Short mmCIF file of C-alpha atoms in Angstrom, two decimals:
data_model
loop_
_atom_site.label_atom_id
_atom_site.label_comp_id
_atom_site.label_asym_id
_atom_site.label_seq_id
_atom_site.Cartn_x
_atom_site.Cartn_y
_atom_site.Cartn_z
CA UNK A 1 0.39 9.43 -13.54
CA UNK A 2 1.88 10.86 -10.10
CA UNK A 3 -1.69 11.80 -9.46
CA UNK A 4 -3.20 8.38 -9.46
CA UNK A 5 -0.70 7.57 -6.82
CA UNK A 6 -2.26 10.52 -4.62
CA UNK A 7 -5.83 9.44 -5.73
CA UNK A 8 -4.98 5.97 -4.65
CA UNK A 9 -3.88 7.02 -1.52
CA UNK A 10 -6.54 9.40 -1.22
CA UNK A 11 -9.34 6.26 -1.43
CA UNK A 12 -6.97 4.56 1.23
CA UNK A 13 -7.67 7.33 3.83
CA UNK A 14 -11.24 6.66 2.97
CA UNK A 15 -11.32 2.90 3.61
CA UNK A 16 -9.10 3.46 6.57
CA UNK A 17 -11.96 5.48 7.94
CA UNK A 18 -14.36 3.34 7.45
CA UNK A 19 -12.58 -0.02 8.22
CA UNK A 20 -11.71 0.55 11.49
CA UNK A 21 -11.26 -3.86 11.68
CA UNK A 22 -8.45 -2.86 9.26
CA UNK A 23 -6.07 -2.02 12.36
CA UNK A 24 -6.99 -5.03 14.09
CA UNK A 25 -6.74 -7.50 11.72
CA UNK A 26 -2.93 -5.86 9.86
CA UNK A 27 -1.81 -4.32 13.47
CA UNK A 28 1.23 -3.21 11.37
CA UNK A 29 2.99 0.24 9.35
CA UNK A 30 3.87 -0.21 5.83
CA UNK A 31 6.02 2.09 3.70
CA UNK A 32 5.89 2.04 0.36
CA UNK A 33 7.96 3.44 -2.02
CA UNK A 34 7.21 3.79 -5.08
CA UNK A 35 9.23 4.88 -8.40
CA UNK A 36 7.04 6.92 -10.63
CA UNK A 37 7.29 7.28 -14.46
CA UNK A 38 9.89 9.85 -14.30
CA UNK A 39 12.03 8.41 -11.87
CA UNK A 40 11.30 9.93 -8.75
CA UNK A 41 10.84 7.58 -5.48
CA UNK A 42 7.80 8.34 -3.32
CA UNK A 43 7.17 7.25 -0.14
CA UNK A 44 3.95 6.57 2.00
CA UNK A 45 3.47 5.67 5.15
CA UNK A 46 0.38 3.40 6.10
CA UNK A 47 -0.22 3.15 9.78
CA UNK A 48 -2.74 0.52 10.70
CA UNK A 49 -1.17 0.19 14.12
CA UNK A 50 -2.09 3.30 16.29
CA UNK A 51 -5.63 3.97 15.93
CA UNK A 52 -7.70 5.52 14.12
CA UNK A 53 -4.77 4.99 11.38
CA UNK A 54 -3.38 7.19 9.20
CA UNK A 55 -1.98 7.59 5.63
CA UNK A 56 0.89 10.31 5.29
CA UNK A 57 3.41 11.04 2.67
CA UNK A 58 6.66 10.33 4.46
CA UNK A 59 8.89 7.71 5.48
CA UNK A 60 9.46 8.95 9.57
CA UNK A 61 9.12 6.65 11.87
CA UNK A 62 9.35 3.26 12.68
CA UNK A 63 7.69 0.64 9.97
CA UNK A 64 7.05 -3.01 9.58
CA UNK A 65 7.37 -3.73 6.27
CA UNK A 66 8.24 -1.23 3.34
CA UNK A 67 7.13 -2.22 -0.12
CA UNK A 68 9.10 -1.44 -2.84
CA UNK A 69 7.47 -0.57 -6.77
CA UNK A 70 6.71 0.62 -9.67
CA UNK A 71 4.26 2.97 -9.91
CA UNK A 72 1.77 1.53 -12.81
CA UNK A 73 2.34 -1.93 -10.34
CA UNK A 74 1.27 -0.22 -7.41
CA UNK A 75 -1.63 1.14 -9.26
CA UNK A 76 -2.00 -2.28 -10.63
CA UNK A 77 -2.08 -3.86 -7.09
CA UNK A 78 -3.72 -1.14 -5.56
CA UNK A 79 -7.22 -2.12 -7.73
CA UNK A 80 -7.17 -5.64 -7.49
CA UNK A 81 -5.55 -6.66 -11.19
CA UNK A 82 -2.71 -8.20 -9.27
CA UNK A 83 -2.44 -9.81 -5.48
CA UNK A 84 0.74 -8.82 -3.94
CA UNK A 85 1.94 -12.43 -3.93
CA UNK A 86 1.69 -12.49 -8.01
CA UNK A 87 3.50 -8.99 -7.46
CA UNK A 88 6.02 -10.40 -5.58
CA UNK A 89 6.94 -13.51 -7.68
CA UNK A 90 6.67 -11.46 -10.97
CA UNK A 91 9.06 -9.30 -9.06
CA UNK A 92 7.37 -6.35 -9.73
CA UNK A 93 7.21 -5.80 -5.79
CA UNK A 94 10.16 -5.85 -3.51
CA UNK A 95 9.52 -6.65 0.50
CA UNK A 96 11.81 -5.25 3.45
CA UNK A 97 11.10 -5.85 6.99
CA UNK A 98 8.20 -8.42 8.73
CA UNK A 99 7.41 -10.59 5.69
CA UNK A 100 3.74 -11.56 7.54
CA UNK A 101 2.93 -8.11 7.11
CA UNK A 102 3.46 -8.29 3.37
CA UNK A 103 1.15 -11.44 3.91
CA UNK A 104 -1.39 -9.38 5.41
CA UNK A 105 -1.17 -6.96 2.18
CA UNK A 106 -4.58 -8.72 0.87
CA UNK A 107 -6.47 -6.94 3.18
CA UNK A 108 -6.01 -3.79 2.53
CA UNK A 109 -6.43 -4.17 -0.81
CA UNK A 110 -9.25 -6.04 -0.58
CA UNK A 111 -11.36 -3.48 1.45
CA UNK A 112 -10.46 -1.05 -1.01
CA UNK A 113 -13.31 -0.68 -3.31
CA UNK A 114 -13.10 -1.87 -7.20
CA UNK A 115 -13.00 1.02 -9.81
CA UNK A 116 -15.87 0.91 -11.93
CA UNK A 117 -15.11 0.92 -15.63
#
């Protein structure tokens, strides 16, 4: 399932592109790590701070906030079956840093398009 991780990241870049509000309205860097079903940790790095914003697969660098989950939760959150705030009291997602940037999380995932079943 590593590879819906990518592919979610993948559609981020996409809506980054296209939401260029996005960096206005977060104005922050998240990290996420996230543990996949084998065990490994990866980590992300969303920058919605310096434009035109930028999703990478590494933790360098200053963040904001880094997100910390599992990787069917991130998946989960990713396309809209759970807010981060029902994440985060299920404690299925653990917050580090600015905690208004965790607040802010609903925005990104809300510009990111639905899958279609």
């Amino acid at each position: 399932m590593a590879d819906a991780i990518q592919t979610t990241f993948d559609e981020l870049t996409k809506v980054i592109a296209g939401n260029p509000d996005l960096l206005k309205k977060i104005n922050g860097i998240y990290l996420f790590e996230i543990t996949t079903s084998k065990g490994e940790v990866q980590k992300w790095t969303v920058d919605l701070k310096n434009a035109p914003g930028k999703v990478s697969k590494s933790s360098d660098g200053k963040v904001d906030c880094t997100l910390t989950m599992k990787e069917q939760d991130f998946v989960d959150l990713m396309n809209g079956k759970i807010t981060g705030q029902q994440a985060f009291m299920q404690s299925k997602l653990k917050i580090k840093g600015n905690m208004s940037y965790a607040m802010k999380l609903n925005e990104l995932t809300k510009a990111k398009p639905k899958a279609k079943l």
